[in-house]
């Protein structure tokens, strides 16, 4: 049956294989995730045991080649992220951090031994990874990081703290970025390494079905083999973030679509003044404006995906996608909440859960302000953020 929200026939831009992957991921989420989301969100619970299921589904490190990864193209990976975030941003965050940050950092910058040791298990969801860049005092400006690694003979000694780290408390392996005498370097720190602790951050109002932690490192001794040999300078972690942002610009479309589907269904059934609220012109204006921006966001995502597949996507283009699609998605989520009236504040309906989640998505992987300034720099040649 034709989806009324698909005003522009966007599936015609996709291959049969891409549509099949999207449908497979959507079916998995409908069976295993969606029915439990209100409870997981309310109880601030991420079900760690779902990781091997996601591994079997092939979405962990999905766009990476070899080492047990599915090796799909960019748009297929984006569509998986879209469906994951249509369920909940927490699940898309789990998959983004595992595949685009933790696994990508090893795949792109790791030694052959590191790849062999971690990537197949991470692709299968048997080992969970996290990615520690942000610190309590350095978020948008990671160049100021205080976490430091110094050499001690062949070993490294790591000291410092990382903040707001997705999967941090459940991770088997942490990619940690630290300042050294030779500039920023990346290190793989396994769970249980003496001096390394992860503490869950409680009382979040957003991304509650996702786990977020503070990491601390007190004289953590690491062998030389823990260093990511190919990662030199801040460009390395920033390149990983660029990968993850790509998943976000698709994911946001999914969250927005889920809100609109929910509001359309509700508006058709909710009767006020003896008629469905969808029949009021003000409601239809909301629906029309939201559907236009949803379809524009989806077109943008597919276009950027094709550029990525051709190997010619530029960072400021990813910023355009992340800025626009998250901004539009959060506006849609809030507007849909108004259509649901008081029911809109209940976890029985998804829009406010999505809106709350999207507050985090607006901030992480580069805030909307920083992406605005990246675009500003591309337009003017002047970097206004420093
Ligand atoms: C749920 C969640 C999960 C996260 N997961 C991870 C993770 O897995 N790994 C990780 O490393 N980090 C993670 N983060 C951290 C995230 O990347 C940072 O929060 C983000 O980079 C912003 O940093 P900050 O929170 O310190 O805000 P700040 O940098 O302090 O910014 C505060 C405000 O100031 C604005 N601002 C800052 N500098 C400028 C400027 N030059 N011009 C204009 N405005 C400016 C910002 O845009 C923002 O509005 C996560 C965050 C959240 C909320």
PDB file of C-alpha atoms in Angstrom, residues 115-336:
ATOM      1  CA  UNK A 115      41.409  -5.479  13.704  1.00  0.00           C
ATOM      2  CA  UNK A 116      41.581  -9.277  13.977  1.00  0.00           C
ATOM      3  CA  UNK A 117      41.118  -9.200  17.732  1.00  0.00           C
ATOM      4  CA  UNK A 118      38.133  -6.839  17.914  1.00  0.00           C
ATOM      5  CA  UNK A 119      36.256  -6.308  14.656  1.00  0.00           C
ATOM      6  CA  UNK A 120      34.720  -9.783  14.088  1.00  0.00           C
ATOM      7  CA  UNK A 121      33.438  -9.921  17.672  1.00  0.00           C
ATOM      8  CA  UNK A 122      32.132  -6.371  17.471  1.00  0.00           C
ATOM      9  CA  UNK A 123      30.375  -7.072  14.144  1.00  0.00           C
ATOM     10  CA  UNK A 124      28.703 -10.068  15.804  1.00  0.00           C
ATOM     11  CA  UNK A 125      27.650  -7.969  18.804  1.00  0.00           C
ATOM     12  CA  UNK A 126      29.685 -10.199  21.123  1.00  0.00           C
ATOM     13  CA  UNK A 127      31.939  -7.292  22.092  1.00  0.00           C
ATOM     14  CA  UNK A 128      30.669  -3.747  22.592  1.00  0.00           C
ATOM     15  CA  UNK A 129      32.734  -0.639  21.909  1.00  0.00           C
ATOM     16  CA  UNK A 130      32.611   3.008  22.913  1.00  0.00           C
ATOM     17  CA  UNK A 131      34.383   6.147  21.733  1.00  0.00           C
ATOM     18  CA  UNK A 132      35.766   8.653  24.219  1.00  0.00           C
ATOM     19  CA  UNK A 133      36.518  12.118  22.864  1.00  0.00           C
ATOM     20  CA  UNK A 134      34.370  14.588  24.863  1.00  0.00           C
ATOM     21  CA  UNK A 135      35.649  15.676  28.289  1.00  0.00           C
ATOM     22  CA  UNK A 136      33.893  17.486  31.146  1.00  0.00           C
ATOM     23  CA  UNK A 137      35.551  20.781  30.115  1.00  0.00           C
ATOM     24  CA  UNK A 138      35.968  20.206  26.362  1.00  0.00           C
ATOM     25  CA  UNK A 139      33.004  19.339  24.158  1.00  0.00           C
ATOM     26  CA  UNK A 140      32.785  21.481  21.019  1.00  0.00           C
ATOM     27  CA  UNK A 141      36.502  22.195  21.322  1.00  0.00           C
ATOM     28  CA  UNK A 142      38.142  18.769  21.705  1.00  0.00           C
ATOM     29  CA  UNK A 143      41.527  20.282  20.786  1.00  0.00           C
ATOM     30  CA  UNK A 144      41.777  21.452  24.406  1.00  0.00           C
ATOM     31  CA  UNK A 145      41.531  17.921  25.800  1.00  0.00           C
ATOM     32  CA  UNK A 146      43.329  17.283  29.106  1.00  0.00           C
ATOM     33  CA  UNK A 147      43.380  13.485  28.954  1.00  0.00           C
ATOM     34  CA  UNK A 148      47.042  12.724  28.461  1.00  0.00           C
ATOM     35  CA  UNK A 149      49.156   9.709  27.579  1.00  0.00           C
ATOM     36  CA  UNK A 150      52.888   9.730  28.325  1.00  0.00           C
ATOM     37  CA  UNK A 151      55.448   7.119  27.427  1.00  0.00           C
ATOM     38  CA  UNK A 152      57.013   4.936  30.096  1.00  0.00           C
ATOM     39  CA  UNK A 153      59.545   2.759  28.286  1.00  0.00           C
ATOM     40  CA  UNK A 154      57.528   0.805  25.713  1.00  0.00           C
ATOM     41  CA  UNK A 155      54.267   1.407  27.616  1.00  0.00           C
ATOM     42  CA  UNK A 156      51.916   4.372  27.803  1.00  0.00           C
ATOM     43  CA  UNK A 157      50.445   5.823  31.021  1.00  0.00           C
ATOM     44  CA  UNK A 158      46.972   7.317  30.542  1.00  0.00           C
ATOM     45  CA  UNK A 159      45.370   9.896  32.870  1.00  0.00           C
ATOM     46  CA  UNK A 160      42.184  11.930  32.486  1.00  0.00           C
ATOM     47  CA  UNK A 161      38.416  11.748  32.115  1.00  0.00           C
ATOM     48  CA  UNK A 162      35.848  11.485  29.335  1.00  0.00           C
ATOM     49  CA  UNK A 163      32.215  12.577  29.640  1.00  0.00           C
ATOM     50  CA  UNK A 164      28.908  11.669  27.961  1.00  0.00           C
ATOM     51  CA  UNK A 165      30.249   8.466  26.452  1.00  0.00           C
ATOM     52  CA  UNK A 166      27.543   6.333  24.798  1.00  0.00           C
ATOM     53  CA  UNK A 167      27.860   2.617  25.681  1.00  0.00           C
ATOM     54  CA  UNK A 168      30.690   3.561  28.104  1.00  0.00           C
ATOM     55  CA  UNK A 169      29.403   1.522  31.049  1.00  0.00           C
ATOM     56  CA  UNK A 170      28.705  -1.614  28.985  1.00  0.00           C
ATOM     57  CA  UNK A 171      31.693  -1.469  26.626  1.00  0.00           C
ATOM     58  CA  UNK A 172      34.274  -4.243  26.420  1.00  0.00           C
ATOM     59  CA  UNK A 173      36.660  -1.945  24.577  1.00  0.00           C
ATOM     60  CA  UNK A 174      36.993   1.843  24.617  1.00  0.00           C
ATOM     61  CA  UNK A 175      38.633   3.912  21.890  1.00  0.00           C
ATOM     62  CA  UNK A 176      40.112   6.771  23.923  1.00  0.00           C
ATOM     63  CA  UNK A 177      41.650   9.919  22.461  1.00  0.00           C
ATOM     64  CA  UNK A 178      44.472  11.546  24.423  1.00  0.00           C
ATOM     65  CA  UNK A 179      47.009  14.325  24.034  1.00  0.00           C
ATOM     66  CA  UNK A 180      50.625  13.119  23.782  1.00  0.00           C
ATOM     67  CA  UNK A 181      53.961  14.794  23.060  1.00  0.00           C
ATOM     68  CA  UNK A 182      53.357  13.878  19.424  1.00  0.00           C
ATOM     69  CA  UNK A 183      49.812  15.336  19.287  1.00  0.00           C
ATOM     70  CA  UNK A 184      46.456  13.574  19.710  1.00  0.00           C
ATOM     71  CA  UNK A 185      46.655   9.772  19.601  1.00  0.00           C
ATOM     72  CA  UNK A 186      44.054   7.025  19.954  1.00  0.00           C
ATOM     73  CA  UNK A 187      44.255   4.079  22.366  1.00  0.00           C
ATOM     74  CA  UNK A 188      42.238   0.895  22.823  1.00  0.00           C
ATOM     75  CA  UNK A 189      41.475   0.407  26.512  1.00  0.00           C
ATOM     76  CA  UNK A 190      39.786  -2.909  27.413  1.00  0.00           C
ATOM     77  CA  UNK A 191      37.221  -3.040  30.214  1.00  0.00           C
ATOM     78  CA  UNK A 192      38.828  -4.084  33.504  1.00  0.00           C
ATOM     79  CA  UNK A 193      42.201  -2.461  32.819  1.00  0.00           C
ATOM     80  CA  UNK A 194      43.450  -1.316  36.266  1.00  0.00           C
ATOM     81  CA  UNK A 195      42.772   2.390  36.822  1.00  0.00           C
ATOM     82  CA  UNK A 196      39.988   2.546  34.184  1.00  0.00           C
ATOM     83  CA  UNK A 197      36.475   3.114  35.510  1.00  0.00           C
ATOM     84  CA  UNK A 198      33.127   3.795  33.823  1.00  0.00           C
ATOM     85  CA  UNK A 199      30.208   5.295  35.746  1.00  0.00           C
ATOM     86  CA  UNK A 200      26.695   5.424  34.318  1.00  0.00           C
ATOM     87  CA  UNK A 201      25.229   8.935  34.019  1.00  0.00           C
ATOM     88  CA  UNK A 202      21.789   8.925  35.657  1.00  0.00           C
ATOM     89  CA  UNK A 203      18.700  11.142  35.488  1.00  0.00           C
ATOM     90  CA  UNK A 204      18.865  11.861  31.756  1.00  0.00           C
ATOM     91  CA  UNK A 205      15.736  13.378  30.196  1.00  0.00           C
ATOM     92  CA  UNK A 206      16.824  12.316  26.710  1.00  0.00           C
ATOM     93  CA  UNK A 207      18.130   9.096  25.112  1.00  0.00           C
ATOM     94  CA  UNK A 208      16.896   7.153  28.106  1.00  0.00           C
ATOM     95  CA  UNK A 209      16.903   3.831  26.211  1.00  0.00           C
ATOM     96  CA  UNK A 210      20.638   4.303  25.676  1.00  0.00           C
ATOM     97  CA  UNK A 211      23.433   4.068  28.181  1.00  0.00           C
ATOM     98  CA  UNK A 212      25.803   7.011  28.721  1.00  0.00           C
ATOM     99  CA  UNK A 213      28.833   7.091  31.007  1.00  0.00           C
ATOM    100  CA  UNK A 214      31.674   9.078  32.463  1.00  0.00           C
ATOM    101  CA  UNK A 215      35.063   7.394  32.010  1.00  0.00           C
ATOM    102  CA  UNK A 216      38.055   7.999  34.266  1.00  0.00           C
ATOM    103  CA  UNK A 217      41.669   6.958  33.810  1.00  0.00           C
ATOM    104  CA  UNK A 218      44.059   7.010  36.770  1.00  0.00           C
ATOM    105  CA  UNK A 219      47.603   5.937  35.825  1.00  0.00           C
ATOM    106  CA  UNK A 220      46.256   3.376  33.363  1.00  0.00           C
ATOM    107  CA  UNK A 221      49.224   1.416  31.980  1.00  0.00           C
ATOM    108  CA  UNK A 222      48.815   0.380  28.360  1.00  0.00           C
ATOM    109  CA  UNK A 223      51.186  -1.636  26.190  1.00  0.00           C
ATOM    110  CA  UNK A 224      52.526  -0.080  22.966  1.00  0.00           C
ATOM    111  CA  UNK A 225      50.159  -2.415  21.084  1.00  0.00           C
ATOM    112  CA  UNK A 226      47.139  -0.525  22.541  1.00  0.00           C
ATOM    113  CA  UNK A 227      47.902   2.536  20.426  1.00  0.00           C
ATOM    114  CA  UNK A 228      46.021   2.957  17.125  1.00  0.00           C
ATOM    115  CA  UNK A 229      49.123   3.207  14.926  1.00  0.00           C
ATOM    116  CA  UNK A 230      47.619   5.074  11.978  1.00  0.00           C
ATOM    117  CA  UNK A 231      45.802   7.769  13.993  1.00  0.00           C
ATOM    118  CA  UNK A 232      47.823  10.982  14.058  1.00  0.00           C
ATOM    119  CA  UNK A 233      46.307  14.254  15.210  1.00  0.00           C
ATOM    120  CA  UNK A 234      42.779  15.440  15.905  1.00  0.00           C
ATOM    121  CA  UNK A 235      41.781  14.755  12.301  1.00  0.00           C
ATOM    122  CA  UNK A 236      41.550  11.043  13.188  1.00  0.00           C
ATOM    123  CA  UNK A 237      38.704  11.262  15.752  1.00  0.00           C
ATOM    124  CA  UNK A 238      37.027  13.978  13.676  1.00  0.00           C
ATOM    125  CA  UNK A 239      36.987  11.657  10.636  1.00  0.00           C
ATOM    126  CA  UNK A 240      35.198   9.037  12.770  1.00  0.00           C
ATOM    127  CA  UNK A 241      32.591  11.626  13.807  1.00  0.00           C
ATOM    128  CA  UNK A 242      32.010  12.454  10.160  1.00  0.00           C
ATOM    129  CA  UNK A 243      31.102   8.790   9.594  1.00  0.00           C
ATOM    130  CA  UNK A 244      28.653   8.773  12.489  1.00  0.00           C
ATOM    131  CA  UNK A 245      27.025  12.047  11.411  1.00  0.00           C
ATOM    132  CA  UNK A 246      26.168  10.398   8.150  1.00  0.00           C
ATOM    133  CA  UNK A 247      24.042   7.836  10.018  1.00  0.00           C
ATOM    134  CA  UNK A 248      22.399  10.661  11.973  1.00  0.00           C
ATOM    135  CA  UNK A 249      21.250  12.580   8.916  1.00  0.00           C
ATOM    136  CA  UNK A 250      19.342   9.482   7.789  1.00  0.00           C
ATOM    137  CA  UNK A 251      18.272   8.565  11.311  1.00  0.00           C
ATOM    138  CA  UNK A 252      16.609  11.931  11.940  1.00  0.00           C
ATOM    139  CA  UNK A 253      14.355  11.286   8.931  1.00  0.00           C
ATOM    140  CA  UNK A 254      13.202   8.063  10.603  1.00  0.00           C
ATOM    141  CA  UNK A 255      12.350   9.766  13.900  1.00  0.00           C
ATOM    142  CA  UNK A 256      10.396  12.465  12.044  1.00  0.00           C
ATOM    143  CA  UNK A 257       8.550   9.889   9.924  1.00  0.00           C
ATOM    144  CA  UNK A 258       7.493   7.938  12.996  1.00  0.00           C
ATOM    145  CA  UNK A 259       6.131  11.111  14.636  1.00  0.00           C
ATOM    146  CA  UNK A 260       4.157  12.067  11.530  1.00  0.00           C
ATOM    147  CA  UNK A 261       2.749   8.569  11.089  1.00  0.00           C
ATOM    148  CA  UNK A 262       1.652   8.618  14.721  1.00  0.00           C
ATOM    149  CA  UNK A 263       0.057  12.063  14.449  1.00  0.00           C
ATOM    150  CA  UNK A 264      -1.693  11.247  11.142  1.00  0.00           C
ATOM    151  CA  UNK A 265      -3.210   8.091  12.608  1.00  0.00           C
ATOM    152  CA  UNK A 266      -4.283   9.943  15.745  1.00  0.00           C
ATOM    153  CA  UNK A 267      -5.671  12.925  13.848  1.00  0.00           C
ATOM    154  CA  UNK A 268      -7.872  10.666  11.749  1.00  0.00           C
ATOM    155  CA  UNK A 269      -9.492   9.098  14.817  1.00  0.00           C
ATOM    156  CA  UNK A 270      -9.637  11.848  17.397  1.00  0.00           C
ATOM    157  CA  UNK A 271     -13.008  13.588  17.214  1.00  0.00           C
ATOM    158  CA  UNK A 272     -13.509  17.156  18.456  1.00  0.00           C
ATOM    159  CA  UNK A 273     -16.406  19.427  17.475  1.00  0.00           C
ATOM    160  CA  UNK A 274     -17.995  16.341  15.831  1.00  0.00           C
ATOM    161  CA  UNK A 275     -15.233  15.782  13.275  1.00  0.00           C
ATOM    162  CA  UNK A 276     -11.767  14.249  13.132  1.00  0.00           C
ATOM    163  CA  UNK A 277      -9.122  16.827  14.110  1.00  0.00           C
ATOM    164  CA  UNK A 278      -7.339  15.998  10.807  1.00  0.00           C
ATOM    165  CA  UNK A 279     -10.264  17.735   9.089  1.00  0.00           C
ATOM    166  CA  UNK A 280      -9.375  21.150  10.532  1.00  0.00           C
ATOM    167  CA  UNK A 281      -7.421  23.412   8.204  1.00  0.00           C
ATOM    168  CA  UNK A 282      -4.925  24.328  10.923  1.00  0.00           C
ATOM    169  CA  UNK A 283      -4.125  20.636  11.462  1.00  0.00           C
ATOM    170  CA  UNK A 284      -3.792  20.069   7.722  1.00  0.00           C
ATOM    171  CA  UNK A 285      -1.400  23.004   7.445  1.00  0.00           C
ATOM    172  CA  UNK A 286       0.753  21.381  10.108  1.00  0.00           C
ATOM    173  CA  UNK A 287       0.642  18.054   8.281  1.00  0.00           C
ATOM    174  CA  UNK A 288       1.431  19.618   4.901  1.00  0.00           C
ATOM    175  CA  UNK A 289       4.373  21.682   6.196  1.00  0.00           C
ATOM    176  CA  UNK A 290       5.783  18.698   8.075  1.00  0.00           C
ATOM    177  CA  UNK A 291       5.380  16.299   5.143  1.00  0.00           C
ATOM    178  CA  UNK A 292       7.168  18.746   2.823  1.00  0.00           C
ATOM    179  CA  UNK A 293      10.113  19.107   5.191  1.00  0.00           C
ATOM    180  CA  UNK A 294      10.186  15.320   5.837  1.00  0.00           C
ATOM    181  CA  UNK A 295      10.361  14.589   2.113  1.00  0.00           C
ATOM    182  CA  UNK A 296      13.030  17.283   1.590  1.00  0.00           C
ATOM    183  CA  UNK A 297      15.081  15.775   4.413  1.00  0.00           C
ATOM    184  CA  UNK A 298      14.775  12.290   2.916  1.00  0.00           C
ATOM    185  CA  UNK A 299      15.841  13.565  -0.529  1.00  0.00           C
ATOM    186  CA  UNK A 300      18.835  15.311   1.024  1.00  0.00           C
ATOM    187  CA  UNK A 301      19.835  12.128   2.855  1.00  0.00           C
ATOM    188  CA  UNK A 302      19.678   9.973  -0.284  1.00  0.00           C
ATOM    189  CA  UNK A 303      21.577  12.603  -2.303  1.00  0.00           C
ATOM    190  CA  UNK A 304      24.359  12.837   0.310  1.00  0.00           C
ATOM    191  CA  UNK A 305      24.431   9.036   0.472  1.00  0.00           C
ATOM    192  CA  UNK A 306      25.021   8.810  -3.265  1.00  0.00           C
ATOM    193  CA  UNK A 307      27.816  11.416  -2.994  1.00  0.00           C
ATOM    194  CA  UNK A 308      29.375   9.325  -0.228  1.00  0.00           C
ATOM    195  CA  UNK A 309      29.144   6.186  -2.342  1.00  0.00           C
ATOM    196  CA  UNK A 310      30.995   8.027  -5.110  1.00  0.00           C
ATOM    197  CA  UNK A 311      33.686   8.993  -2.571  1.00  0.00           C
ATOM    198  CA  UNK A 312      33.163  12.714  -3.084  1.00  0.00           C
ATOM    199  CA  UNK A 313      31.206  13.901  -0.050  1.00  0.00           C
ATOM    200  CA  UNK A 314      32.742  16.921   1.709  1.00  0.00           C
ATOM    201  CA  UNK A 315      32.544  17.541   5.494  1.00  0.00           C
ATOM    202  CA  UNK A 316      30.473  20.719   5.055  1.00  0.00           C
ATOM    203  CA  UNK A 317      27.951  18.706   3.040  1.00  0.00           C
ATOM    204  CA  UNK A 318      27.588  16.311   5.976  1.00  0.00           C
ATOM    205  CA  UNK A 319      27.091  19.411   8.156  1.00  0.00           C
ATOM    206  CA  UNK A 320      24.283  20.580   5.838  1.00  0.00           C
ATOM    207  CA  UNK A 321      22.603  17.189   6.234  1.00  0.00           C
ATOM    208  CA  UNK A 322      23.043  16.918   9.992  1.00  0.00           C
ATOM    209  CA  UNK A 323      22.000  20.513  10.667  1.00  0.00           C
ATOM    210  CA  UNK A 324      18.947  20.459   8.415  1.00  0.00           C
ATOM    211  CA  UNK A 325      17.628  17.002   9.103  1.00  0.00           C
ATOM    212  CA  UNK A 326      17.968  17.081  12.896  1.00  0.00           C
ATOM    213  CA  UNK A 327      16.557  20.620  13.057  1.00  0.00           C
ATOM    214  CA  UNK A 328      13.575  19.618  10.910  1.00  0.00           C
ATOM    215  CA  UNK A 329      13.058  16.354  12.805  1.00  0.00           C
ATOM    216  CA  UNK A 330      12.924  18.015  16.217  1.00  0.00           C
ATOM    217  CA  UNK A 331      10.498  20.652  14.885  1.00  0.00           C
ATOM    218  CA  UNK A 332       8.302  17.888  13.449  1.00  0.00           C
ATOM    219  CA  UNK A 333       8.416  15.890  16.687  1.00  0.00           C
ATOM    220  CA  UNK A 334       7.289  18.905  18.725  1.00  0.00           C
ATOM    221  CA  UNK A 335       4.563  19.860  16.237  1.00  0.00           C
ATOM    222  CA  UNK A 336       3.228  16.294  16.166  1.00  0.00           C
TER     223      UNK A 336
END
